[in-house]
Structure formats: C-alpha cells, structure tokens
mmCIF file of C-alpha atoms in Angstrom:
data_model
loop_
_atom_site.group_PDB
_atom_site.id
_atom_site.type_symbol
_atom_site.label_atom_id
_atom_site.label_comp_id
_atom_site.label_asym_id
_atom_site.label_seq_id
_atom_site.Cartn_x
_atom_site.Cartn_y
_atom_site.Cartn_z
ATOM 1 C CA VAL A 1 16.802 5.486 -3.135
ATOM 2 C CA LYS A 2 17.824 7.932 0.232
ATOM 3 C CA LYS A 3 18.794 10.575 -2.784
ATOM 4 C CA HIS A 4 16.184 11.268 -4.453
ATOM 5 C CA LEU A 5 13.103 10.949 -1.200
ATOM 6 C CA ASP A 6 11.243 13.672 -1.159
ATOM 7 C CA LYS A 7 12.957 15.497 -3.706
ATOM 8 C CA GLU A 8 12.529 14.360 -7.389
ATOM 9 C CA PRO A 9 10.626 11.876 -9.181
ATOM 10 C CA ARG A 10 12.934 9.018 -10.217
ATOM 11 C CA VAL A 11 12.008 6.420 -13.486
ATOM 12 C CA ILE A 12 13.675 2.455 -12.690
ATOM 13 C CA ALA A 13 12.849 0.748 -15.903
ATOM 14 C CA ARG A 14 13.112 -2.695 -16.600
ATOM 15 C CA GLY A 15 14.312 -4.203 -20.172
ATOM 16 C CA HIS A 16 12.327 -6.618 -20.491
ATOM 17 C CA SER A 17 8.038 -7.667 -19.915
ATOM 18 C CA SER A 18 8.574 -10.596 -17.910
ATOM 19 C CA TYR A 19 10.504 -9.043 -15.575
ATOM 20 C CA TYR A 20 7.076 -7.794 -13.983
ATOM 21 C CA GLN A 21 5.178 -11.576 -13.972
ATOM 22 C CA GLY A 22 3.418 -12.951 -10.822
ATOM 23 C CA TRP A 23 3.013 -9.144 -9.400
ATOM 24 C CA PHE A 24 -0.440 -8.306 -9.200
ATOM 25 C CA GLN A 25 -2.112 -9.516 -12.277
ATOM 26 C CA LEU A 26 -4.920 -8.130 -13.396
ATOM 27 C CA GLU A 27 -6.184 -11.574 -12.882
ATOM 28 C CA HIS A 28 -5.849 -11.305 -9.463
ATOM 29 C CA PHE A 29 -8.687 -8.466 -8.652
ATOM 30 C CA GLU A 30 -11.058 -9.705 -11.361
ATOM 31 C CA GLU A 31 -9.794 -13.004 -9.023
ATOM 32 C CA ILE A 32 -10.329 -11.435 -5.812
ATOM 33 C CA LEU A 33 -14.450 -9.935 -7.974
ATOM 34 C CA ARG A 34 -14.929 -13.392 -8.338
ATOM 35 C CA ASP A 35 -14.082 -14.516 -4.272
ATOM 36 C CA LYS A 36 -14.147 -11.813 -2.301
ATOM 37 C CA ILE A 37 -16.810 -8.985 -3.621
ATOM 38 C CA SER A 38 -18.759 -9.726 -0.437
ATOM 39 C CA THR A 39 -15.872 -7.751 1.713
ATOM 40 C CA LEU A 40 -15.186 -5.197 -0.657
ATOM 41 C CA ARG A 41 -16.480 -1.434 0.879
ATOM 42 C CA TYR A 42 -16.769 1.496 -1.469
ATOM 43 C CA ALA A 43 -14.821 4.290 -0.079
ATOM 44 C CA TYR A 44 -12.915 1.825 2.225
ATOM 45 C CA ASP A 45 -11.825 -1.184 0.300
ATOM 46 C CA ILE A 46 -12.796 -0.433 -3.453
ATOM 47 C CA ASP A 47 -12.956 4.312 -5.406
ATOM 48 C CA VAL A 48 -14.862 4.044 -8.678
ATOM 49 C CA THR A 49 -13.212 7.389 -10.355
ATOM 50 C CA GLU A 50 -13.498 9.495 -14.199
ATOM 51 C CA PHE A 51 -11.155 12.108 -15.172
ATOM 52 C CA ASN A 52 -12.668 14.081 -17.867
ATOM 53 C CA ASN A 53 -11.222 17.764 -19.291
ATOM 54 C CA GLY A 54 -9.567 18.692 -16.006
ATOM 55 C CA THR A 55 -13.015 17.565 -13.515
ATOM 56 C CA LYS A 56 -12.310 14.213 -11.676
ATOM 57 C CA PHE A 57 -15.899 12.174 -10.322
ATOM 58 C CA LEU A 58 -15.876 9.961 -8.395
ATOM 59 C CA ASN A 59 -17.924 7.391 -8.108
ATOM 60 C CA PRO A 60 -20.219 7.587 -4.196
ATOM 61 C CA HIS A 61 -21.072 4.269 -3.121
ATOM 62 C CA ASN A 62 -21.742 3.830 1.007
ATOM 63 C CA ASN A 63 -22.749 -0.265 1.058
ATOM 64 C CA THR A 64 -20.456 -3.194 0.159
ATOM 65 C CA ALA A 65 -19.629 -3.983 -3.742
ATOM 66 C CA ASN A 66 -21.703 -5.096 -5.721
ATOM 67 C CA ARG A 67 -19.154 -7.175 -9.180
ATOM 68 C CA ASN A 68 -21.463 -6.522 -11.427
ATOM 69 C CA GLU A 69 -21.723 -3.035 -10.978
ATOM 70 C CA ILE A 70 -17.668 -3.189 -10.256
ATOM 71 C CA LEU A 71 -17.507 -4.594 -14.354
ATOM 72 C CA LYS A 72 -19.634 -1.954 -15.974
ATOM 73 C CA PHE A 73 -17.881 0.952 -14.711
ATOM 74 C CA MET A 74 -15.188 -0.643 -16.125
ATOM 75 C CA ARG A 75 -16.527 -1.022 -19.051
ATOM 76 C CA ASN A 76 -17.600 2.262 -18.940
ATOM 77 C CA GLY A 77 -13.949 3.520 -18.824
ATOM 78 C CA ALA A 78 -13.974 4.697 -15.572
ATOM 79 C CA SER A 79 -10.135 3.840 -12.852
ATOM 80 C CA ILE A 80 -11.388 1.480 -10.254
ATOM 81 C CA ARG A 81 -8.732 1.365 -6.491
ATOM 82 C CA LEU A 82 -7.745 -1.264 -4.501
ATOM 83 C CA ASN A 83 -7.584 -0.557 -1.423
ATOM 84 C CA ARG A 84 -4.871 -2.693 0.677
ATOM 85 C CA PRO A 85 -4.830 -5.516 -2.302
ATOM 86 C CA PHE A 86 -1.810 -7.060 0.085
ATOM 87 C CA GLU A 87 -4.942 -8.141 2.360
ATOM 88 C CA TRP A 88 -6.566 -10.398 -0.270
ATOM 89 C CA GLU A 89 -3.051 -11.671 -2.338
ATOM 90 C CA GLU A 90 -0.156 -12.903 -1.360
ATOM 91 C CA THR A 91 2.600 -12.152 -3.796
ATOM 92 C CA THR A 92 1.907 -8.109 -3.242
ATOM 93 C CA TRP A 93 2.003 -8.760 0.771
ATOM 94 C CA LYS A 94 4.973 -10.306 0.658
ATOM 95 C CA MET A 95 6.391 -7.188 -1.124
ATOM 96 C CA VAL A 96 5.051 -4.341 0.882
ATOM 97 C CA ALA A 97 6.746 -6.985 3.814
ATOM 98 C CA LEU A 98 9.935 -6.484 1.881
ATOM 99 C CA LEU A 99 8.884 -2.719 1.120
ATOM 100 C CA ASP A 100 8.725 -1.676 5.623
ATOM 101 C CA SER A 101 11.331 -4.315 6.056
ATOM 102 C CA PHE A 102 13.936 -2.614 4.088
ATOM 103 C CA PHE A 103 12.607 1.391 4.989
ATOM 104 C CA GLY A 104 11.649 0.619 8.453
ATOM 105 C CA VAL A 105 8.484 1.874 8.892
ATOM 106 C CA THR A 106 4.925 0.195 7.280
ATOM 107 C CA CYS A 107 4.852 0.728 4.124
ATOM 108 C CA GLY A 108 0.466 0.388 2.136
ATOM 109 C CA CYS A 109 0.073 -0.847 -0.949
ATOM 110 C CA ASN A 110 -2.808 0.345 -4.212
ATOM 111 C CA VAL A 111 -3.955 -0.736 -7.179
ATOM 112 C CA TYR A 112 -5.132 1.583 -9.708
ATOM 113 C CA ILE A 113 -6.768 -0.185 -12.985
ATOM 114 C CA THR A 114 -7.878 2.372 -15.468
ATOM 115 C CA PRO A 115 -9.073 0.991 -19.285
ATOM 116 C CA GLY A 116 -6.389 1.601 -22.127
ATOM 117 C CA ARG A 117 -9.192 3.344 -23.529
ATOM 118 C CA ARG A 118 -8.879 6.484 -20.704
ATOM 119 C CA PRO A 119 -5.147 8.464 -19.722
ATOM 120 C CA SER A 120 -6.906 8.487 -15.868
ATOM 121 C CA GLY A 121 -9.315 8.350 -14.095
ATOM 122 C CA TYR A 122 -7.321 10.334 -11.563
ATOM 123 C CA ALA A 123 -7.252 14.608 -11.481
ATOM 124 C CA PRO A 124 -3.203 15.768 -11.231
ATOM 125 C CA HIS A 125 -2.281 16.073 -7.232
ATOM 126 C CA ALA A 126 0.319 15.977 -4.230
ATOM 127 C CA ASN A 127 0.838 13.394 -2.019
ATOM 128 C CA ASP A 128 1.804 13.803 1.354
ATOM 129 C CA VAL A 129 4.443 10.020 1.339
ATOM 130 C CA ASP A 130 6.888 8.996 -1.710
ATOM 131 C CA ASN A 131 5.157 6.176 -3.625
ATOM 132 C CA PHE A 132 6.716 3.400 -5.327
ATOM 133 C CA VAL A 133 4.815 3.033 -8.827
ATOM 134 C CA LEU A 134 4.426 -0.372 -10.972
ATOM 135 C CA MET A 135 3.290 -0.643 -13.191
ATOM 136 C CA ALA A 136 2.714 -4.755 -13.703
ATOM 137 C CA ASN A 137 1.161 -3.989 -17.367
ATOM 138 C CA GLY A 138 0.059 -2.434 -19.988
ATOM 139 C CA SER A 139 1.298 0.997 -20.948
ATOM 140 C CA MET A 140 0.344 4.592 -19.539
ATOM 141 C CA ARG A 141 1.879 7.960 -19.681
ATOM 142 C CA TRP A 142 3.035 9.106 -16.411
ATOM 143 C CA ARG A 143 3.372 13.123 -16.141
ATOM 144 C CA VAL A 144 5.250 12.832 -12.964
ATOM 145 C CA PHE A 145 6.721 16.461 -11.330
ATOM 146 C CA LYS A 146 9.005 17.985 -8.974
ATOM 147 C CA PRO A 147 6.869 18.956 -4.953
ATOM 148 C CA LEU A 148 5.113 21.989 -7.002
ATOM 149 C CA ASP A 149 5.673 24.181 -2.892
ATOM 150 C CA ASP A 150 9.300 25.142 -3.255
ATOM 151 C CA GLY A 151 9.975 21.436 -2.340
ATOM 152 C CA VAL A 152 8.666 19.896 -0.486
ATOM 153 C CA LEU A 153 5.919 17.438 0.209
ATOM 154 C CA PRO A 154 2.643 18.628 1.386
ATOM 155 C CA LEU A 155 1.526 17.150 5.518
ATOM 156 C CA ASP A 156 -1.186 16.731 4.163
ATOM 157 C CA PRO A 157 -3.383 15.190 0.806
ATOM 158 C CA GLY A 158 -4.603 18.344 -0.421
ATOM 159 C CA PRO A 159 -6.740 18.765 -3.112
ATOM 160 C CA ASP A 160 -6.509 18.065 -6.453
ATOM 161 C CA ILE A 161 -4.319 20.894 -8.769
ATOM 162 C CA PRO A 162 -5.904 22.676 -11.501
ATOM 163 C CA LEU A 163 -4.625 21.761 -15.017
ATOM 164 C CA GLU A 164 -3.011 25.062 -15.836
ATOM 165 C CA HIS A 165 -1.479 25.351 -12.301
ATOM 166 C CA LEU A 166 1.377 22.079 -13.720
ATOM 167 C CA PRO A 167 4.221 23.107 -15.234
#
C-alpha cells in the first residue's frame, strides 16, 4: 500500500460480489433516512449534487434534511453524499477504526449514492488526501488519474477540474 500512496491509482478487484456483503449498503442508508433523519443537516451530514454536461449543481440547503426531499432528489437523478456514516452504522465504524489503526492516523469515510441512470453527481476534481474507494453496490465507470501537477497532491482541495484539462 505505501508503495502507491501519493503516487498513483491502484485497483484491487475481488473476484466475487459476496466479498462486500455486510459493508454499507443502500438498506443502511434507507434505515438512516427513516430513523435518524431529524438529526441530519445539509452541508454538514448530507449533500445533494448533480453533474451534467460539465456543470456541477449543488442543491444547497441550510437546514435539517427532509426524508421525502432526499428521496425526491434521488428519483430525479441527484447524487447523495452521507458524511461520516460510521456515526450511524456499526460495520462502517469498525472498518474506519481498523484503517485508523493500520495507518496510524485518523481516517474518514463518506458514502456516495448515485442513481443508476447517472454516471456521477460530482465533477472531476483533485483531492488533498489519499482515498480508498469501496464499490459496495452496483457498477460505475471510474476515471482515476495520477496527480496532475507533477505528481504532487494539492495541499488543499481545489476547484473542480474542467473536462478539457483531463488527460
């Protein structure tokens, strides 16, 4: 793992879909929406975004999330990001705790839910941290690139990257 950190993307594919059973699933998200929705706040706990034809649309809200509103956004093709799902789901909490221990640093975790008819709700962007992506459900075409600026990760998350600047 350390050979690849900060240097290049790495894909590890498991040969069978049952390998990921028990990880955060759509059912967990639906349970959080049903049982914990009154505690979820937009922009802090949950985000709603869309990305169409090179333009990102953020659905800004400054209040508590509303279950029916979230479900409507999903039906209309928006992507949902649930920040810190380990606060509500024990298996994810255990996974993040193992990563904390392995790397010796505090790790974070977000869940991204993108309806099947949309390729992504997020514009191309550079991250200022190493990311581990666990694709637990469905399928998606991922495009992951080496850092664009001489192989160096940015110190801060930058603006979205225009499509024409991608290799």
